[in-house]
């Protein structure tokens, strides 16, 4: 694909990696069968996504199918579909309306819904309106209707009308049994899914290499963001989430791309592609705007890199990701202490939450069909368990995955260190953690920005494996790209 090991930075097509448009039929059948068995009884409803208007109905955002619908029914590129699984009868049905001749004239012929359904092992299809009747009948019969928490407003309005539930109550009325059963399946990535995630990381790698090779003082951030987006699409993919690319890396989800790169700054890029099967890569790299890191940038960069590499080396089944998060925090705090920016006992500092001045986010999250995988189902079910509850402490509270790891989990490892002037000022004025933070030294670091380094791993029986081909991350390898 594009930019592969191409030092010149010129666009070079190596090979198209777009192969099939879905997994084999039996995979979808097995997933649905397991879900029906796990639920035991009731009607399970999945609404596919619709087109989302940008400024008028016919001018739409890029279509993205719902991830649960993709997982269980596999049908992409077609709005206004719904699928039900009847856990009592074992019957699955796809609801949707066939294209009219007018649709075909404007958008071209497509396989029929029956043909698409057959590819995922569903033999019964009905017009979309029939779903209303089916749900009404199920309600009259007193059957349980299981639905996942809806997040698209049009689907919320539809569901509220069909089920007679106020829109504002829909999320709380979603089926917890269904949520748990979906998480139980989707959290363990199969070999086919892992192959797709390797591919997503390789696309994301191409994006990052292109940006790190192209970045120069005087450019606008949007010029580089455009290269990243273009590479994702040229690989046959799409962006998995809005690009974060900024000389203000200390702003964690910085989607503003209007700054000019200046000598002496760091450039933080957090972006990734999703493949045409919608599996997502989530990679962060930080490089200097100049060809070389400054001494100060090297110091912080190497502390973050050490935390990232040592976390990856430590991961294995049974380990709580909360413990990995806290270990990374302690390691980075020790590094900051060696630079004179923190003082005292770093175990105590991390237990108290003082490290969060510099590391105010979580170490990582699950990754899959979604960049924050299954976040629509609720982080308490995805990242936490009865044994591991969410912390209320600033910083650690943002950890999206805390529970014990299992083989087949795919997750991000993304430690970072940031100098956030507003937060430094607030904590300092409150006299917060003065025993651990050398505030007087920080005056000199206010414009440093931030460093984050992020890779994606799959947990194996023995430890973990970094997905995709290696992406430059040592100081030497990053500087070599910049030469
Ligand atoms: N890639 C953005 C995030 O993990 O939140
Ligand atoms: Mn991430």
CSV table of N, CA and C in Angstrom, one decimal, residues 157-252:
chain,number,residue,atom,x,y,z
A,157,UNK,N,-35.4,8.2,18.4
A,157,UNK,CA,-36.8,8.6,18.2
A,157,UNK,C,-37.7,7.4,17.7
A,158,UNK,N,-37.1,6.7,16.8
A,158,UNK,CA,-37.9,5.5,16.3
A,158,UNK,C,-38.2,4.5,17.4
A,159,UNK,N,-37.1,4.2,18.1
A,159,UNK,CA,-37.3,3.2,19.2
A,159,UNK,C,-38.2,3.6,20.3
A,160,UNK,N,-38.1,4.9,20.6
A,160,UNK,CA,-39.0,5.5,21.7
A,160,UNK,C,-40.4,5.3,21.2
A,161,UNK,N,-40.7,5.6,20.0
A,161,UNK,CA,-42.1,5.6,19.4
A,161,UNK,C,-42.6,4.1,19.4
A,162,UNK,N,-41.8,3.2,19.0
A,162,UNK,CA,-42.2,1.8,18.9
A,162,UNK,C,-42.4,1.2,20.2
A,163,UNK,N,-41.6,1.5,21.2
A,163,UNK,CA,-41.6,0.8,22.5
A,163,UNK,C,-42.4,1.6,23.5
A,164,UNK,N,-42.8,2.9,23.2
A,164,UNK,CA,-43.5,3.7,24.2
A,164,UNK,C,-42.6,4.1,25.4
A,165,UNK,N,-41.3,4.3,25.1
A,165,UNK,CA,-40.4,4.7,26.2
A,165,UNK,C,-39.9,6.1,25.8
A,166,UNK,N,-40.0,7.0,26.8
A,166,UNK,CA,-39.5,8.4,26.5
A,166,UNK,C,-38.1,8.4,26.1
A,167,UNK,N,-37.7,9.2,25.1
A,167,UNK,CA,-36.4,9.2,24.5
A,167,UNK,C,-35.3,9.3,25.6
A,168,UNK,N,-35.6,10.2,26.6
A,168,UNK,CA,-34.6,10.4,27.7
A,168,UNK,C,-34.4,9.1,28.6
A,169,UNK,N,-35.3,8.2,28.5
A,169,UNK,CA,-35.1,7.0,29.4
A,169,UNK,C,-34.6,5.8,28.6
A,170,UNK,N,-34.4,5.9,27.3
A,170,UNK,CA,-34.0,4.7,26.5
A,170,UNK,C,-32.7,4.1,27.0
A,171,UNK,N,-31.7,4.9,27.2
A,171,UNK,CA,-30.4,4.4,27.6
A,171,UNK,C,-30.5,3.5,28.9
A,172,UNK,N,-31.3,4.1,29.8
A,172,UNK,CA,-31.4,3.3,31.1
A,172,UNK,C,-32.2,2.1,30.9
A,173,UNK,N,-33.1,2.0,29.9
A,173,UNK,CA,-33.9,0.9,29.7
A,173,UNK,C,-33.3,-0.2,28.8
A,174,UNK,N,-32.1,0.1,28.3
A,174,UNK,CA,-31.4,-0.9,27.5
A,174,UNK,C,-31.2,-2.1,28.3
A,175,UNK,N,-31.0,-3.3,27.6
A,175,UNK,CA,-30.9,-4.6,28.3
A,175,UNK,C,-29.5,-4.8,28.8
A,176,UNK,N,-29.4,-4.9,30.1
A,176,UNK,CA,-28.1,-5.2,30.7
A,176,UNK,C,-27.6,-6.6,30.4
A,177,UNK,N,-28.6,-7.5,30.3
A,177,UNK,CA,-28.2,-8.9,29.9
A,177,UNK,C,-27.6,-8.9,28.5
A,178,UNK,N,-28.3,-8.1,27.6
A,178,UNK,CA,-27.8,-8.1,26.2
A,178,UNK,C,-26.4,-7.4,26.2
A,179,UNK,N,-26.2,-6.3,26.9
A,179,UNK,CA,-25.0,-5.6,26.9
A,179,UNK,C,-23.9,-6.6,27.4
A,180,UNK,N,-24.1,-7.3,28.5
A,180,UNK,CA,-23.1,-8.2,29.0
A,180,UNK,C,-22.8,-9.3,28.0
A,181,UNK,N,-23.8,-9.8,27.3
A,181,UNK,CA,-23.6,-10.9,26.4
A,181,UNK,C,-22.8,-10.4,25.2
A,182,UNK,N,-23.1,-9.2,24.7
A,182,UNK,CA,-22.3,-8.7,23.6
A,182,UNK,C,-20.9,-8.5,24.0
A,183,UNK,N,-20.7,-7.9,25.2
A,183,UNK,CA,-19.3,-7.6,25.6
A,183,UNK,C,-18.5,-8.9,25.7
A,184,UNK,N,-19.2,-10.0,26.3
A,184,UNK,CA,-18.6,-11.3,26.4
A,184,UNK,C,-18.1,-11.8,25.1
A,185,UNK,N,-18.8,-11.5,24.0
A,185,UNK,CA,-18.3,-12.0,22.7
A,185,UNK,C,-17.3,-11.1,22.1
A,186,UNK,N,-17.7,-9.8,22.0
A,186,UNK,CA,-16.8,-8.9,21.3
A,186,UNK,C,-15.5,-8.6,21.9
A,187,UNK,N,-15.4,-8.8,23.2
A,187,UNK,CA,-14.1,-8.5,23.9
A,187,UNK,C,-13.0,-9.5,23.4
A,188,UNK,N,-13.3,-10.7,23.0
A,188,UNK,CA,-12.3,-11.7,22.6
A,188,UNK,C,-12.3,-11.6,21.1
A,189,UNK,N,-11.2,-11.1,20.6
A,189,UNK,CA,-11.0,-11.0,19.1
A,189,UNK,C,-10.6,-12.4,18.5
A,190,UNK,N,-11.3,-12.8,17.5
A,190,UNK,CA,-11.0,-14.0,16.8
A,190,UNK,C,-9.8,-13.8,15.9
A,191,UNK,N,-9.2,-14.9,15.3
A,191,UNK,CA,-8.1,-14.8,14.4
A,191,UNK,C,-8.4,-13.9,13.2
A,192,UNK,N,-9.6,-14.0,12.7
A,192,UNK,CA,-9.9,-13.1,11.5
A,192,UNK,C,-9.9,-11.6,11.9
A,193,UNK,N,-10.5,-11.4,13.1
A,193,UNK,CA,-10.5,-10.0,13.6
A,193,UNK,C,-9.1,-9.5,13.9
A,194,UNK,N,-8.3,-10.3,14.4
A,194,UNK,CA,-6.9,-9.9,14.7
A,194,UNK,C,-6.2,-9.6,13.4
A,195,UNK,N,-6.4,-10.4,12.4
A,195,UNK,CA,-5.7,-10.1,11.1
A,195,UNK,C,-6.2,-8.7,10.6
A,196,UNK,N,-7.5,-8.4,10.8
A,196,UNK,CA,-8.0,-7.2,10.3
A,196,UNK,C,-7.4,-6.0,11.2
A,197,UNK,N,-7.3,-6.2,12.4
A,197,UNK,CA,-6.7,-5.2,13.3
A,197,UNK,C,-5.2,-5.0,13.0
A,198,UNK,N,-4.5,-6.1,12.6
A,198,UNK,CA,-3.1,-5.9,12.1
A,198,UNK,C,-3.1,-5.0,10.9
A,199,UNK,N,-4.0,-5.2,10.0
A,199,UNK,CA,-4.1,-4.4,8.8
A,199,UNK,C,-4.5,-2.9,9.2
A,200,UNK,N,-5.4,-2.7,10.1
A,200,UNK,CA,-5.7,-1.4,10.5
A,200,UNK,C,-4.5,-0.6,11.1
A,201,UNK,N,-3.7,-1.4,11.8
A,201,UNK,CA,-2.5,-0.7,12.4
A,201,UNK,C,-1.5,-0.4,11.2
A,202,UNK,N,-1.4,-1.3,10.3
A,202,UNK,CA,-0.5,-1.1,9.1
A,202,UNK,C,-0.9,0.2,8.3
A,203,UNK,N,-2.2,0.3,8.1
A,203,UNK,CA,-2.7,1.5,7.5
A,203,UNK,C,-2.4,2.8,8.3
A,204,UNK,N,-2.6,2.6,9.6
A,204,UNK,CA,-2.3,3.7,10.6
A,204,UNK,C,-0.8,4.1,10.5
A,205,UNK,N,0.0,3.0,10.4
A,205,UNK,CA,1.5,3.2,10.4
A,205,UNK,C,1.8,4.0,9.1
A,206,UNK,N,1.2,3.7,8.0
A,206,UNK,CA,1.4,4.5,6.8
A,206,UNK,C,1.1,5.9,6.9
A,207,UNK,N,0.0,6.2,7.7
A,207,UNK,CA,-0.4,7.6,7.9
A,207,UNK,C,0.7,8.3,8.8
A,208,UNK,N,1.1,7.6,9.8
A,208,UNK,CA,2.1,8.3,10.7
A,208,UNK,C,3.5,8.5,10.0
A,209,UNK,N,3.9,7.5,9.3
A,209,UNK,CA,5.2,7.6,8.6
A,209,UNK,C,5.1,8.8,7.6
A,210,UNK,N,4.0,8.9,6.9
A,210,UNK,CA,3.9,10.0,5.9
A,210,UNK,C,3.9,11.4,6.6
A,211,UNK,N,3.2,11.5,7.8
A,211,UNK,CA,3.2,12.7,8.5
A,211,UNK,C,4.6,13.0,9.1
A,212,UNK,N,5.2,12.0,9.7
A,212,UNK,CA,6.5,12.3,10.3
A,212,UNK,C,7.6,12.6,9.2
A,213,UNK,N,7.4,12.1,8.0
A,213,UNK,CA,8.4,12.4,7.0
A,213,UNK,C,8.1,13.8,6.4
A,214,UNK,N,6.9,14.2,6.4
A,214,UNK,CA,6.5,15.5,5.7
A,214,UNK,C,6.6,16.7,6.6
A,215,UNK,N,6.5,16.5,8.0
A,215,UNK,CA,6.4,17.7,8.9
A,215,UNK,C,7.6,18.7,8.8
A,216,UNK,N,7.3,19.9,8.7
A,216,UNK,CA,8.4,21.0,8.6
A,216,UNK,C,7.9,22.2,9.3
A,217,UNK,N,8.8,23.0,9.8
A,217,UNK,CA,8.4,24.3,10.4
A,217,UNK,C,7.8,25.2,9.3
A,218,UNK,N,6.8,25.9,9.6
A,218,UNK,CA,6.2,26.8,8.6
A,218,UNK,C,4.9,26.2,8.1
A,219,UNK,N,4.7,24.9,8.2
A,219,UNK,CA,3.5,24.3,7.7
A,219,UNK,C,2.3,24.5,8.6
A,220,UNK,N,1.1,24.4,8.1
A,220,UNK,CA,-0.1,24.4,9.0
A,220,UNK,C,-0.3,22.9,9.4
A,221,UNK,N,-0.9,22.8,10.6
A,221,UNK,CA,-1.3,21.5,11.1
A,221,UNK,C,-2.3,20.8,10.1
A,222,UNK,N,-3.2,21.6,9.5
A,222,UNK,CA,-4.2,21.0,8.6
A,222,UNK,C,-3.5,20.4,7.4
A,223,UNK,N,-2.4,20.9,6.9
A,223,UNK,CA,-1.7,20.3,5.8
A,223,UNK,C,-1.3,18.8,6.1
A,224,UNK,N,-0.8,18.7,7.3
A,224,UNK,CA,-0.4,17.3,7.7
A,224,UNK,C,-1.6,16.4,8.0
A,225,UNK,N,-2.6,17.0,8.6
A,225,UNK,CA,-3.9,16.2,8.9
A,225,UNK,C,-4.5,15.7,7.6
A,226,UNK,N,-4.4,16.6,6.6
A,226,UNK,CA,-4.9,16.2,5.3
A,226,UNK,C,-4.1,15.0,4.7
A,227,UNK,N,-2.8,15.0,4.9
A,227,UNK,CA,-2.0,13.9,4.4
A,227,UNK,C,-2.4,12.6,5.1
A,228,UNK,N,-2.6,12.7,6.5
A,228,UNK,CA,-3.0,11.5,7.2
A,228,UNK,C,-4.3,11.0,6.7
A,229,UNK,N,-5.3,11.9,6.6
A,229,UNK,CA,-6.6,11.4,6.1
A,229,UNK,C,-6.5,10.8,4.7
A,230,UNK,N,-5.7,11.4,3.9
A,230,UNK,CA,-5.6,11.0,2.5
A,230,UNK,C,-4.9,9.6,2.4
A,231,UNK,N,-3.9,9.4,3.3
A,231,UNK,CA,-3.3,8.0,3.3
A,231,UNK,C,-4.3,7.0,3.7
A,232,UNK,N,-5.1,7.3,4.8
A,232,UNK,CA,-6.0,6.3,5.2
A,232,UNK,C,-7.0,5.9,4.1
A,233,UNK,N,-7.4,6.9,3.4
A,233,UNK,CA,-8.4,6.6,2.3
A,233,UNK,C,-7.7,6.0,1.1
A,234,UNK,N,-6.5,6.3,0.8
A,234,UNK,CA,-5.7,5.7,-0.3
A,234,UNK,C,-5.4,4.3,0.0
A,235,UNK,N,-5.4,3.9,1.3
A,235,UNK,CA,-5.2,2.5,1.6
A,235,UNK,C,-6.5,1.7,1.4
A,236,UNK,N,-7.6,2.4,1.2
A,236,UNK,CA,-8.9,1.7,1.1
A,236,UNK,C,-9.7,1.8,2.4
A,237,UNK,N,-9.1,2.6,3.3
A,237,UNK,CA,-9.8,2.7,4.7
A,237,UNK,C,-10.4,4.0,4.8
A,238,UNK,N,-10.7,4.3,6.1
A,238,UNK,CA,-11.3,5.6,6.5
A,238,UNK,C,-10.6,6.0,7.8
A,239,UNK,N,-10.9,7.2,8.3
A,239,UNK,CA,-10.4,7.5,9.6
A,239,UNK,C,-11.3,6.7,10.6
A,240,UNK,N,-10.6,6.2,11.6
A,240,UNK,CA,-11.3,5.5,12.7
A,240,UNK,C,-11.9,6.5,13.7
A,241,UNK,N,-11.4,7.7,13.8
A,241,UNK,CA,-11.9,8.7,14.7
A,241,UNK,C,-11.2,10.1,14.2
A,242,UNK,N,-11.8,11.2,14.7
A,242,UNK,CA,-11.2,12.5,14.2
A,242,UNK,C,-9.7,12.6,14.6
A,243,UNK,N,-9.0,13.1,13.6
A,243,UNK,CA,-7.5,13.3,13.8
A,243,UNK,C,-7.2,14.2,14.9
A,244,UNK,N,-6.3,13.8,15.7
A,244,UNK,CA,-5.6,14.7,16.7
A,244,UNK,C,-4.2,14.9,16.2
A,245,UNK,N,-3.9,16.1,15.8
A,245,UNK,CA,-2.6,16.4,15.2
A,245,UNK,C,-2.3,17.9,15.6
A,246,UNK,N,-1.3,18.0,16.5
A,246,UNK,CA,-1.2,19.4,17.1
A,246,UNK,C,0.2,19.7,17.7
A,247,UNK,N,0.6,20.9,17.6
A,247,UNK,CA,1.7,21.3,18.3
A,247,UNK,C,1.3,21.6,19.8
A,248,UNK,N,0.0,21.6,20.1
A,248,UNK,CA,-0.4,21.7,21.4
A,248,UNK,C,-0.9,20.3,21.9
A,249,UNK,N,0.1,19.4,22.0
A,249,UNK,CA,-0.2,18.1,22.4
A,249,UNK,C,-0.8,17.9,23.8
A,250,UNK,N,-0.6,19.0,24.6
A,250,UNK,CA,-1.1,19.0,26.0
A,250,UNK,C,-2.6,19.0,26.0
A,251,UNK,N,-3.2,19.4,24.9
A,251,UNK,CA,-4.7,19.4,24.8
A,251,UNK,C,-5.1,18.0,24.3
A,252,UNK,N,-5.7,17.2,25.2
A,252,UNK,CA,-5.7,15.8,24.9
A,252,UNK,C,-6.4,15.4,23.6
